[in-house]
């Protein structure tokens, strides 16, 4: 059963797509007239959103999605939001541009001009980034699974070694190793908790990737270049934030490595002490020389081992003291070298001043020498003139005498 359509109350020829408070229901042509004809500029037209209708005439609650350039301005319901203000990060209409966003005109994008078609390169870039994020998530998840397996093996191995040690040194040592087993179990539980956190985070980020990819596919299939354009503006930053979160999470939630190692020397001493404490001792008298010698030999062996530790510790302490003395001596030498360097610097500065003075004296002497040379040259010229005159007079006197 087809639904009844409301007719335009102005022309009666079209189905109504909006409602004017003054004119009533209006069709698409009459709605355009309201936008262009001056007499209708004071009228307020509220456009209806297109909805799908069931055969029984009821409305489908899922509205037909429109691209950005087809949506109405939130402030001016009769105008289409065909501009994007980058400064305020909002879609606006022409009236908003001329009234509230005059100062933003340099940062306003005409969506009808910029986002006419789907930018396949941007789509591929966004999908490529999503693929990289998903690969990183999968890699981190696989590493976590691998670490979990290693932790399980490591924990089993450590517990078995710990139980083996407990079997060796019996009940008392088993009580002492219970703390170690609890510590291993605690570390293992912490690693399991870390694995749980990482898995949960990876699942969340994977869901985000799937949701983002679904949006991109939906925008591409429905040719919603505007939505895709707006999504792409902040998409690389969102991907960068996810990648930073992954790195931070990986650094913060790390698996703690642990192991089990026996100290053979201390264990030998412990076994020897246990033999002394636990073995059944017979009453020693004067005739049991052999047994007394065995006890003394065993005690001597233990004391020797401990004595070796004491000597080694004493030697290490002496080495540390000597190292400290050597360090102090080097510090004193360094201090003396620094003082000598400072003194040398002062002497160098004094020497430079003296050289400068000597240089100035040489320059003055050079000037004086040049003056003397000029005077000497003049004197020489005078002597030459005098010699010429004297020679002339000598010739004259010779003629007179003749």
mmCIF file of C-alpha atoms in Angstrom:
data_model
loop_
_atom_site.group_PDB
_atom_site.id
_atom_site.type_symbol
_atom_site.label_atom_id
_atom_site.label_comp_id
_atom_site.label_asym_id
_atom_site.label_seq_id
_atom_site.Cartn_x
_atom_site.Cartn_y
_atom_site.Cartn_z
ATOM 1 C CA UNK A 1 0.000 0.000 0.000
ATOM 2 C CA UNK A 2 1.518 3.295 -1.109
ATOM 3 C CA UNK A 3 1.800 6.132 1.344
ATOM 4 C CA UNK A 4 -0.046 9.401 0.815
ATOM 5 C CA UNK A 5 2.223 12.289 -0.122
ATOM 6 C CA UNK A 6 1.551 15.864 1.061
ATOM 7 C CA UNK A 7 1.200 18.229 -1.904
ATOM 8 C CA UNK A 8 2.736 21.680 -2.184
ATOM 9 C CA UNK A 9 0.178 24.262 -0.985
ATOM 10 C CA UNK A 10 1.592 26.969 -3.284
ATOM 11 C CA UNK A 11 1.550 25.272 -6.683
ATOM 12 C CA UNK A 12 -0.126 21.936 -6.015
ATOM 13 C CA UNK A 13 2.060 20.254 -8.613
ATOM 14 C CA UNK A 14 4.826 18.766 -6.443
ATOM 15 C CA UNK A 15 5.191 16.738 -3.288
ATOM 16 C CA UNK A 16 6.073 18.828 -0.270
ATOM 17 C CA UNK A 17 9.719 18.792 0.806
ATOM 18 C CA UNK A 18 9.439 21.486 3.476
ATOM 19 C CA UNK A 19 7.151 23.677 5.500
ATOM 20 C CA UNK A 20 6.904 27.478 5.460
ATOM 21 C CA UNK A 21 5.294 29.111 8.482
ATOM 22 C CA UNK A 22 3.657 31.668 6.160
ATOM 23 C CA UNK A 23 2.873 29.629 3.023
ATOM 24 C CA UNK A 24 2.396 26.128 4.453
ATOM 25 C CA UNK A 25 3.820 23.000 2.805
ATOM 26 C CA UNK A 26 6.072 23.783 -0.172
ATOM 27 C CA UNK A 27 7.617 21.655 -2.942
ATOM 28 C CA UNK A 28 11.221 21.743 -4.104
ATOM 29 C CA UNK A 29 10.594 24.413 -6.784
ATOM 30 C CA UNK A 30 8.691 26.643 -4.408
ATOM 31 C CA UNK A 31 11.337 26.124 -1.748
ATOM 32 C CA UNK A 32 13.979 27.346 -4.234
ATOM 33 C CA UNK A 33 11.777 30.375 -4.969
ATOM 34 C CA UNK A 34 11.797 31.156 -1.260
ATOM 35 C CA UNK A 35 15.598 31.305 -1.437
ATOM 36 C CA UNK A 36 15.890 33.493 -4.530
ATOM 37 C CA UNK A 37 12.871 35.849 -4.573
ATOM 38 C CA UNK A 38 13.278 38.848 -2.265
ATOM 39 C CA UNK A 39 9.654 38.879 -1.147
ATOM 40 C CA UNK A 40 10.075 35.445 0.438
ATOM 41 C CA UNK A 41 13.363 36.219 2.217
ATOM 42 C CA UNK A 42 11.535 36.908 5.510
ATOM 43 C CA UNK A 43 9.784 33.526 5.381
ATOM 44 C CA UNK A 44 11.146 30.612 7.397
ATOM 45 C CA UNK A 45 11.207 27.284 5.549
ATOM 46 C CA UNK A 46 11.941 24.050 7.441
ATOM 47 C CA UNK A 47 13.045 21.278 5.095
ATOM 48 C CA UNK A 48 11.955 17.687 5.700
ATOM 49 C CA UNK A 49 14.538 14.896 5.770
ATOM 50 C CA UNK A 50 13.879 12.217 3.158
ATOM 51 C CA UNK A 51 12.923 8.873 4.714
ATOM 52 C CA UNK A 52 12.215 5.448 3.271
ATOM 53 C CA UNK A 53 8.600 4.286 3.492
ATOM 54 C CA UNK A 54 7.423 0.704 4.032
ATOM 55 C CA UNK A 55 4.662 -0.700 1.873
ATOM 56 C CA UNK A 56 2.213 -0.293 4.795
ATOM 57 C CA UNK A 57 2.893 3.461 4.824
ATOM 58 C CA UNK A 58 4.999 3.527 7.994
ATOM 59 C CA UNK A 59 8.343 5.311 8.039
ATOM 60 C CA UNK A 60 11.593 3.445 8.198
ATOM 61 C CA UNK A 61 13.548 4.857 11.163
ATOM 62 C CA UNK A 62 16.790 4.631 9.167
ATOM 63 C CA UNK A 63 17.125 7.959 7.318
ATOM 64 C CA UNK A 64 18.716 8.092 3.913
ATOM 65 C CA UNK A 65 22.220 9.406 4.430
ATOM 66 C CA UNK A 66 23.211 12.518 2.525
ATOM 67 C CA UNK A 67 26.616 13.922 1.704
ATOM 68 C CA UNK A 68 27.895 17.011 3.505
ATOM 69 C CA UNK A 69 26.968 19.379 0.671
ATOM 70 C CA UNK A 70 23.358 18.114 0.747
ATOM 71 C CA UNK A 71 22.857 18.779 4.464
ATOM 72 C CA UNK A 72 21.251 21.927 5.804
ATOM 73 C CA UNK A 73 23.038 24.556 7.847
ATOM 74 C CA UNK A 74 22.363 24.210 11.577
ATOM 75 C CA UNK A 75 21.930 27.976 11.936
ATOM 76 C CA UNK A 76 20.060 28.661 8.700
ATOM 77 C CA UNK A 77 17.795 25.714 7.971
ATOM 78 C CA UNK A 78 16.959 26.890 4.470
ATOM 79 C CA UNK A 79 20.574 27.005 3.366
ATOM 80 C CA UNK A 80 22.926 24.147 2.448
ATOM 81 C CA UNK A 81 26.204 23.780 4.329
ATOM 82 C CA UNK A 82 28.538 23.968 1.351
ATOM 83 C CA UNK A 83 31.562 25.545 3.071
ATOM 84 C CA UNK A 84 34.030 24.280 5.662
ATOM 85 C CA UNK A 85 35.634 26.713 8.119
ATOM 86 C CA UNK A 86 39.016 25.216 9.037
ATOM 87 C CA UNK A 87 39.503 27.651 11.929
ATOM 88 C CA UNK A 88 36.252 26.632 13.694
ATOM 89 C CA UNK A 89 36.257 23.106 12.180
ATOM 90 C CA UNK A 90 32.583 23.346 11.211
ATOM 91 C CA UNK A 91 30.433 23.282 8.076
ATOM 92 C CA UNK A 92 28.660 26.546 7.289
ATOM 93 C CA UNK A 93 26.447 28.088 4.635
ATOM 94 C CA UNK A 94 26.904 31.247 2.583
ATOM 95 C CA UNK A 95 24.976 33.346 5.087
ATOM 96 C CA UNK A 96 27.215 32.163 7.912
ATOM 97 C CA UNK A 97 30.254 33.007 5.801
ATOM 98 C CA UNK A 98 29.142 36.594 5.267
ATOM 99 C CA UNK A 99 27.877 37.134 8.813
ATOM 100 C CA UNK A 100 29.943 35.220 11.378
ATOM 101 C CA UNK A 101 33.006 34.016 9.474
ATOM 102 C CA UNK A 102 34.208 37.072 7.567
ATOM 103 C CA UNK A 103 37.583 36.944 9.337
ATOM 104 C CA UNK A 104 37.944 33.252 8.446
ATOM 105 C CA UNK A 105 37.517 33.694 4.688
ATOM 106 C CA UNK A 106 41.170 32.729 3.995
ATOM 107 C CA UNK A 107 40.625 29.389 5.774
ATOM 108 C CA UNK A 108 37.208 28.550 4.287
ATOM 109 C CA UNK A 109 36.962 25.636 1.827
ATOM 110 C CA UNK A 110 34.277 25.441 -0.861
ATOM 111 C CA UNK A 111 33.122 21.836 -0.511
ATOM 112 C CA UNK A 112 31.320 21.921 -3.862
ATOM 113 C CA UNK A 113 34.647 22.682 -5.525
ATOM 114 C CA UNK A 114 37.015 20.614 -3.327
ATOM 115 C CA UNK A 115 35.056 17.401 -2.741
ATOM 116 C CA UNK A 116 33.186 16.790 -5.971
ATOM 117 C CA UNK A 117 34.540 13.269 -6.409
ATOM 118 C CA UNK A 118 35.914 10.568 -4.201
ATOM 119 C CA UNK A 119 39.696 10.980 -3.845
ATOM 120 C CA UNK A 120 40.910 7.439 -4.472
ATOM 121 C CA UNK A 121 44.437 8.337 -3.383
ATOM 122 C CA UNK A 122 43.194 9.540 0.009
ATOM 123 C CA UNK A 123 41.046 6.438 0.357
ATOM 124 C CA UNK A 124 44.021 4.216 -0.424
ATOM 125 C CA UNK A 125 46.209 6.193 2.003
ATOM 126 C CA UNK A 126 43.641 5.874 4.800
ATOM 127 C CA UNK A 127 43.197 2.170 4.147
ATOM 128 C CA UNK A 128 46.969 1.716 3.984
ATOM 129 C CA UNK A 129 47.341 3.397 7.376
ATOM 130 C CA UNK A 130 44.605 1.190 8.779
ATOM 131 C CA UNK A 131 46.355 -1.862 7.371
ATOM 132 C CA UNK A 132 49.628 -0.784 8.993
ATOM 133 C CA UNK A 133 47.879 -0.279 12.332
ATOM 134 C CA UNK A 134 46.197 -3.664 12.085
ATOM 135 C CA UNK A 135 49.520 -5.303 11.235
ATOM 136 C CA UNK A 136 51.174 -3.604 14.218
ATOM 137 C CA UNK A 137 48.326 -4.709 16.484
ATOM 138 C CA UNK A 138 48.545 -8.261 15.148
ATOM 139 C CA UNK A 139 52.332 -8.245 15.595
ATOM 140 C CA UNK A 140 52.022 -7.022 19.182
ATOM 141 C CA UNK A 141 49.334 -9.607 19.891
ATOM 142 C CA UNK A 142 51.460 -12.400 18.405
ATOM 143 C CA UNK A 143 54.461 -11.222 20.438
ATOM 144 C CA UNK A 144 52.282 -11.286 23.537
ATOM 145 C CA UNK A 145 51.118 -14.821 22.732
ATOM 146 C CA UNK A 146 54.703 -15.910 22.142
ATOM 147 C CA UNK A 147 55.806 -14.275 25.375
ATOM 148 C CA UNK A 148 52.946 -15.977 27.190
ATOM 149 C CA UNK A 149 54.086 -19.383 25.910
ATOM 150 C CA UNK A 150 57.662 -18.662 26.932
ATOM 151 C CA UNK A 151 56.468 -17.518 30.332
ATOM 152 C CA UNK A 152 54.477 -20.719 30.777
ATOM 153 C CA UNK A 153 57.506 -22.828 29.859
ATOM 154 C CA UNK A 154 59.800 -20.669 31.971
ATOM 155 C CA UNK A 155 57.452 -20.841 34.936
ATOM 156 C CA UNK A 156 57.123 -24.635 34.675
ATOM 157 C CA UNK A 157 60.882 -25.010 34.369
ATOM 158 C CA UNK A 158 61.568 -22.748 37.334
ATOM 159 C CA UNK A 159 58.985 -24.463 39.501
ATOM 160 C CA UNK A 160 60.447 -27.875 38.595
ATOM 161 C CA UNK A 161 63.977 -26.698 39.418
ATOM 162 C CA UNK A 162 62.741 -25.202 42.636
ATOM 163 C CA UNK A 163 60.987 -28.457 43.526
ATOM 164 C CA UNK A 164 64.162 -30.362 42.652
ATOM 165 C CA UNK A 165 66.113 -28.195 45.049
ATOM 166 C CA UNK A 166 63.460 -28.766 47.649
ATOM 167 C CA UNK A 167 63.807 -32.521 47.182
ATOM 168 C CA UNK A 168 67.564 -32.226 47.617
ATOM 169 C CA UNK A 169 67.575 -30.318 50.830
ATOM 170 C CA UNK A 170 64.352 -31.823 52.219
ATOM 171 C CA UNK A 171 61.779 -30.235 54.497
ATOM 172 C CA UNK A 172 63.677 -27.275 55.960
ATOM 173 C CA UNK A 173 64.982 -26.039 52.615
ATOM 174 C CA UNK A 174 61.553 -26.660 51.089
ATOM 175 C CA UNK A 175 60.167 -24.124 53.570
ATOM 176 C CA UNK A 176 62.911 -21.683 52.551
ATOM 177 C CA UNK A 177 62.203 -22.156 48.821
ATOM 178 C CA UNK A 178 58.465 -21.672 49.228
ATOM 179 C CA UNK A 179 59.101 -17.917 49.134
ATOM 180 C CA UNK A 180 60.966 -18.303 45.850
ATOM 181 C CA UNK A 181 58.126 -20.356 44.361
ATOM 182 C CA UNK A 182 55.608 -17.732 45.414
ATOM 183 C CA UNK A 183 57.781 -15.051 43.844
ATOM 184 C CA UNK A 184 57.931 -16.988 40.576
ATOM 185 C CA UNK A 185 54.175 -17.523 40.640
ATOM 186 C CA UNK A 186 53.661 -13.832 41.374
ATOM 187 C CA UNK A 187 55.846 -12.781 38.449
ATOM 188 C CA UNK A 188 54.072 -15.286 36.233
ATOM 189 C CA UNK A 189 50.671 -13.956 37.306
ATOM 190 C CA UNK A 190 51.866 -10.419 36.605
ATOM 191 C CA UNK A 191 52.902 -11.516 33.126
ATOM 192 C CA UNK A 192 49.506 -13.131 32.587
ATOM 193 C CA UNK A 193 47.860 -9.884 33.671
ATOM 194 C CA UNK A 194 50.114 -7.993 31.262
ATOM 195 C CA UNK A 195 49.086 -10.372 28.490
ATOM 196 C CA UNK A 196 45.427 -9.805 29.345
ATOM 197 C CA UNK A 197 45.863 -6.012 29.214
ATOM 198 C CA UNK A 198 47.690 -6.162 25.890
ATOM 199 C CA UNK A 199 45.095 -8.500 24.380
ATOM 200 C CA UNK A 200 42.243 -6.289 25.541
ATOM 201 C CA UNK A 201 43.898 -3.168 24.151
ATOM 202 C CA UNK A 202 44.671 -4.900 20.847
ATOM 203 C CA UNK A 203 41.040 -5.984 20.537
ATOM 204 C CA UNK A 204 39.867 -2.403 21.175
ATOM 205 C CA UNK A 205 42.219 -0.949 18.571
ATOM 206 C CA UNK A 206 41.297 -3.686 16.093
ATOM 207 C CA UNK A 207 37.623 -2.800 16.562
ATOM 208 C CA UNK A 208 38.497 0.857 15.961
ATOM 209 C CA UNK A 209 40.249 -0.094 12.721
ATOM 210 C CA UNK A 210 37.277 -2.181 11.577
ATOM 211 C CA UNK A 211 34.836 0.640 12.418
ATOM 212 C CA UNK A 212 36.969 3.217 10.594
ATOM 213 C CA UNK A 213 37.324 0.943 7.583
ATOM 214 C CA UNK A 214 33.573 0.328 7.543
ATOM 215 C CA UNK A 215 32.950 4.095 7.579
ATOM 216 C CA UNK A 216 35.374 4.614 4.699
ATOM 217 C CA UNK A 217 33.767 1.822 2.652
ATOM 218 C CA UNK A 218 30.310 3.231 3.412
ATOM 219 C CA UNK A 219 31.317 6.762 2.359
ATOM 220 C CA UNK A 220 32.937 5.432 -0.814
ATOM 221 C CA UNK A 221 29.975 3.220 -1.740
ATOM 222 C CA UNK A 222 27.507 6.095 -1.171
ATOM 223 C CA UNK A 223 29.771 8.664 -2.848
ATOM 224 C CA UNK A 224 29.937 10.822 0.288
ATOM 225 C CA UNK A 225 33.052 12.777 -0.565
ATOM 226 C CA UNK A 226 32.278 15.421 2.055
ATOM 227 C CA UNK A 227 32.129 12.963 4.941
ATOM 228 C CA UNK A 228 35.271 11.306 3.611
ATOM 229 C CA UNK A 229 37.005 14.678 3.346
ATOM 230 C CA UNK A 230 36.151 15.595 6.934
ATOM 231 C CA UNK A 231 37.201 12.177 8.178
ATOM 232 C CA UNK A 232 40.500 12.416 6.310
ATOM 233 C CA UNK A 233 41.377 15.804 7.893
ATOM 234 C CA UNK A 234 42.010 14.263 11.297
ATOM 235 C CA UNK A 235 42.554 10.679 10.238
ATOM 236 C CA UNK A 236 46.366 10.721 10.174
ATOM 237 C CA UNK A 237 46.411 12.320 13.640
ATOM 238 C CA UNK A 238 44.039 9.640 14.957
ATOM 239 C CA UNK A 239 46.241 6.937 13.438
ATOM 240 C CA UNK A 240 49.304 8.608 14.951
ATOM 241 C CA UNK A 241 47.559 8.703 18.344
ATOM 242 C CA UNK A 242 46.721 4.993 18.059
ATOM 243 C CA UNK A 243 50.317 4.202 17.087
ATOM 244 C CA UNK A 244 51.633 6.295 20.013
ATOM 245 C CA UNK A 245 49.204 4.535 22.341
ATOM 246 C CA UNK A 246 50.470 1.176 21.121
ATOM 247 C CA UNK A 247 54.110 2.165 21.707
ATOM 248 C CA UNK A 248 53.308 3.641 25.125
ATOM 249 C CA UNK A 249 51.251 0.608 26.087
ATOM 250 C CA UNK A 250 53.994 -1.746 24.887
ATOM 251 C CA UNK A 251 56.593 0.185 26.900
ATOM 252 C CA UNK A 252 54.394 0.343 29.998
ATOM 253 C CA UNK A 253 53.113 -3.243 29.962
ATOM 254 C CA UNK A 254 56.188 -5.406 29.534
ATOM 255 C CA UNK A 255 56.734 -9.021 30.390
ATOM 256 C CA UNK A 256 59.095 -9.477 33.311
ATOM 257 C CA UNK A 257 61.869 -11.954 32.641
ATOM 258 C CA UNK A 258 62.879 -14.200 35.498
ATOM 259 C CA UNK A 259 64.866 -17.342 36.027
ATOM 260 C CA UNK A 260 66.234 -19.707 38.581
ATOM 261 C CA UNK A 261 69.909 -20.261 39.346
ATOM 262 C CA UNK A 262 71.632 -22.231 42.058
ATOM 263 C CA UNK A 263 74.779 -21.003 43.780
ATOM 264 C CA UNK A 264 76.889 -24.174 43.825
ATOM 265 C CA UNK A 265 79.441 -22.912 46.367
ATOM 266 C CA UNK A 266 76.874 -21.708 48.888
ATOM 267 C CA UNK A 267 74.813 -24.837 48.277
ATOM 268 C CA UNK A 268 77.857 -27.002 49.080
ATOM 269 C CA UNK A 269 78.386 -25.076 52.311
ATOM 270 C CA UNK A 270 74.712 -25.474 53.108
ATOM 271 C CA UNK A 271 74.855 -29.206 52.510
ATOM 272 C CA UNK A 272 77.920 -29.460 54.709
ATOM 273 C CA UNK A 273 76.171 -27.489 57.442
ATOM 274 C CA UNK A 274 73.122 -29.699 57.102
ATOM 275 C CA UNK A 275 75.307 -32.776 57.454
ATOM 276 C CA UNK A 276 76.732 -31.314 60.653
ATOM 277 C CA UNK A 277 73.306 -30.416 61.977
ATOM 278 C CA UNK A 278 71.324 -33.414 60.840
ATOM 279 C CA UNK A 279 73.631 -36.408 60.955
ATOM 280 C CA UNK A 280 73.496 -38.640 63.963
ATOM 281 C CA UNK A 281 76.510 -38.013 66.146
ATOM 282 C CA UNK A 282 77.985 -40.645 68.443
ATOM 283 C CA UNK A 283 79.463 -39.758 71.748
ATOM 284 C CA UNK A 284 83.164 -39.129 71.185
ATOM 285 C CA UNK A 285 85.624 -40.394 73.810
ATOM 286 C CA UNK A 286 89.361 -40.787 73.999
ATOM 287 C CA UNK A 287 89.421 -44.114 72.146
ATOM 288 C CA UNK A 288 87.474 -42.885 69.120
ATOM 289 C CA UNK A 289 90.332 -41.005 67.524
ATOM 290 C CA UNK A 290 89.196 -41.797 64.005
ATOM 291 C CA UNK A 291 85.707 -40.322 64.430
ATOM 292 C CA UNK A 292 87.074 -37.210 66.075
ATOM 293 C CA UNK A 293 89.492 -36.735 63.215
ATOM 294 C CA UNK A 294 86.635 -37.039 60.680
ATOM 295 C CA UNK A 295 84.612 -34.352 62.468
ATOM 296 C CA UNK A 296 87.609 -32.043 62.681
ATOM 297 C CA UNK A 297 88.406 -32.634 59.009
ATOM 298 C CA UNK A 298 84.804 -31.864 57.960
ATOM 299 C CA UNK A 299 84.735 -28.693 60.067
ATOM 300 C CA UNK A 300 88.119 -27.651 58.711
ATOM 301 C CA UNK A 301 86.895 -28.092 55.159
ATOM 302 C CA UNK A 302 83.860 -25.920 55.814
ATOM 303 C CA UNK A 303 85.908 -23.303 57.616
ATOM 304 C CA UNK A 304 88.389 -23.296 54.770
ATOM 305 C CA UNK A 305 85.618 -22.564 52.280
ATOM 306 C CA UNK A 306 84.313 -19.765 54.435
ATOM 307 C CA UNK A 307 87.820 -18.523 55.045
ATOM 308 C CA UNK A 308 88.283 -18.280 51.308
ATOM 309 C CA UNK A 309 85.168 -16.141 51.125
ATOM 310 C CA UNK A 310 86.450 -13.926 53.940
ATOM 311 C CA UNK A 311 89.850 -13.497 52.303
ATOM 312 C CA UNK A 312 88.238 -12.760 48.980
ATOM 313 C CA UNK A 313 85.971 -10.167 50.590
ATOM 314 C CA UNK A 314 88.932 -8.617 52.397
ATOM 315 C CA UNK A 315 90.911 -8.495 49.158
ATOM 316 C CA UNK A 316 88.018 -6.845 47.374
ATOM 317 C CA UNK A 317 87.748 -4.286 50.158
ATOM 318 C CA UNK A 318 91.472 -3.540 49.945
ATOM 319 C CA UNK A 319 91.202 -3.173 46.180
ATOM 320 C CA UNK A 320 88.331 -0.758 46.650
ATOM 321 C CA UNK A 321 90.346 1.273 49.185
ATOM 322 C CA UNK A 322 93.330 1.397 46.834
ATOM 323 C CA UNK A 323 91.062 2.408 43.968
ATOM 324 C CA UNK A 324 89.627 5.184 46.103
ATOM 325 C CA UNK A 325 93.133 6.385 47.016
ATOM 326 C CA UNK A 326 94.166 6.259 43.370
ATOM 327 C CA UNK A 327 91.047 8.197 42.430
ATOM 328 C CA UNK A 328 91.771 10.856 45.065
ATOM 329 C CA UNK A 329 95.376 11.096 43.844
ATOM 330 C CA UNK A 330 94.160 11.506 40.267
ATOM 331 C CA UNK A 331 91.730 14.193 41.406
ATOM 332 C CA UNK A 332 94.595 16.052 43.133
ATOM 333 C CA UNK A 333 96.741 15.746 40.005
ATOM 334 C CA UNK A 334 93.870 16.957 37.885
ATOM 335 C CA UNK A 335 93.385 19.909 40.213
ATOM 336 C CA UNK A 336 97.123 20.741 40.006
ATOM 337 C CA UNK A 337 97.036 20.435 36.219
ATOM 338 C CA UNK A 338 94.073 22.783 36.144
ATOM 339 C CA UNK A 339 95.937 25.306 38.300
ATOM 340 C CA UNK A 340 99.019 25.003 36.073
ATOM 341 C CA UNK A 341 96.797 25.517 33.063
ATOM 342 C CA UNK A 342 95.296 28.646 34.629
ATOM 343 C CA UNK A 343 98.785 29.969 35.446
ATOM 344 C CA UNK A 344 99.960 29.201 31.914
ATOM 345 C CA UNK A 345 96.955 31.033 30.556
ATOM 346 C CA UNK A 346 97.823 34.087 32.640
ATOM 347 C CA UNK A 347 101.468 33.958 31.503
ATOM 348 C CA UNK A 348 100.319 33.564 27.915
ATOM 349 C CA UNK A 349 98.126 36.643 28.215
ATOM 350 C CA UNK A 350 101.037 38.651 29.741
ATOM 351 C CA UNK A 351 103.358 37.432 26.972
ATOM 352 C CA UNK A 352 100.815 38.418 24.339
ATOM 353 C CA UNK A 353 100.650 41.919 25.836
ATOM 354 C CA UNK A 354 104.447 42.205 25.814
ATOM 355 C CA UNK A 355 104.578 40.978 22.216
ATOM 356 C CA UNK A 356 101.948 43.555 21.305
ATOM 357 C CA UNK A 357 104.014 46.315 22.929
ATOM 358 C CA UNK A 358 107.162 45.095 21.150
ATOM 359 C CA UNK A 359 105.271 45.048 17.881
ATOM 360 C CA UNK A 360 104.111 48.605 18.454
ATOM 361 C CA UNK A 361 107.749 49.601 19.286
ATOM 362 C CA UNK A 362 108.969 47.961 16.080
ATOM 363 C CA UNK A 363 106.323 49.812 14.093
ATOM 364 C CA UNK A 364 107.385 53.120 15.647
ATOM 365 C CA UNK A 365 111.065 52.316 14.990
ATOM 366 C CA UNK A 366 110.182 51.430 11.407
ATOM 367 C CA UNK A 367 108.464 54.784 10.971
ATOM 368 C CA UNK A 368 111.525 56.575 12.476
ATOM 369 C CA UNK A 369 113.887 54.573 10.252
ATOM 370 C CA UNK A 370 111.912 55.519 7.166
ATOM 371 C CA UNK A 371 112.140 59.191 8.256
ATOM 372 C CA UNK A 372 115.901 58.899 8.659
ATOM 373 C CA UNK A 373 116.186 57.254 5.251
ATOM 374 C CA UNK A 374 114.286 60.120 3.674
ATOM 375 C CA UNK A 375 116.528 62.702 5.447
ATOM 376 C CA UNK A 376 119.620 60.739 4.389
ATOM 377 C CA UNK A 377 118.363 60.664 0.805
ATOM 378 C CA UNK A 378 117.885 64.414 0.873
ATOM 379 C CA UNK A 379 121.395 64.892 2.338
ATOM 380 C CA UNK A 380 122.848 62.664 -0.364
ATOM 381 C CA UNK A 381 121.086 64.662 -3.040
ATOM 382 C CA UNK A 382 122.481 67.884 -1.523
ATOM 383 C CA UNK A 383 125.996 66.406 -1.487
ATOM 384 C CA UNK A 384 125.657 65.401 -5.140
ATOM 385 C CA UNK A 385 124.550 68.923 -6.035
ATOM 386 C CA UNK A 386 127.455 70.341 -4.024
ATOM 387 C CA UNK A 387 129.893 68.037 -5.832
ATOM 388 C CA UNK A 388 128.584 69.202 -9.191
ATOM 389 C CA UNK A 389 128.881 72.848 -8.226
ATOM 390 C CA UNK A 390 132.368 72.277 -6.777
ATOM 391 C CA UNK A 391 133.422 70.524 -9.981
ATOM 392 C CA UNK A 392 132.136 73.410 -12.061
ATOM 393 C CA UNK A 393 133.939 75.967 -9.916
ATOM 394 C CA UNK A 394 137.103 73.876 -10.089
ATOM 395 C CA UNK A 395 137.013 74.017 -13.891
ATOM 396 C CA UNK A 396 136.486 77.740 -13.804
ATOM 397 C CA UNK A 397 139.434 78.231 -11.447
ATOM 398 C CA UNK A 398 141.583 76.062 -13.710
ATOM 399 C CA UNK A 399 140.801 78.272 -16.656
ATOM 400 C CA UNK A 400 141.534 81.382 -14.637
ATOM 401 C CA UNK A 401 144.934 80.037 -13.528
ATOM 402 C CA UNK A 402 145.759 79.184 -17.114
#
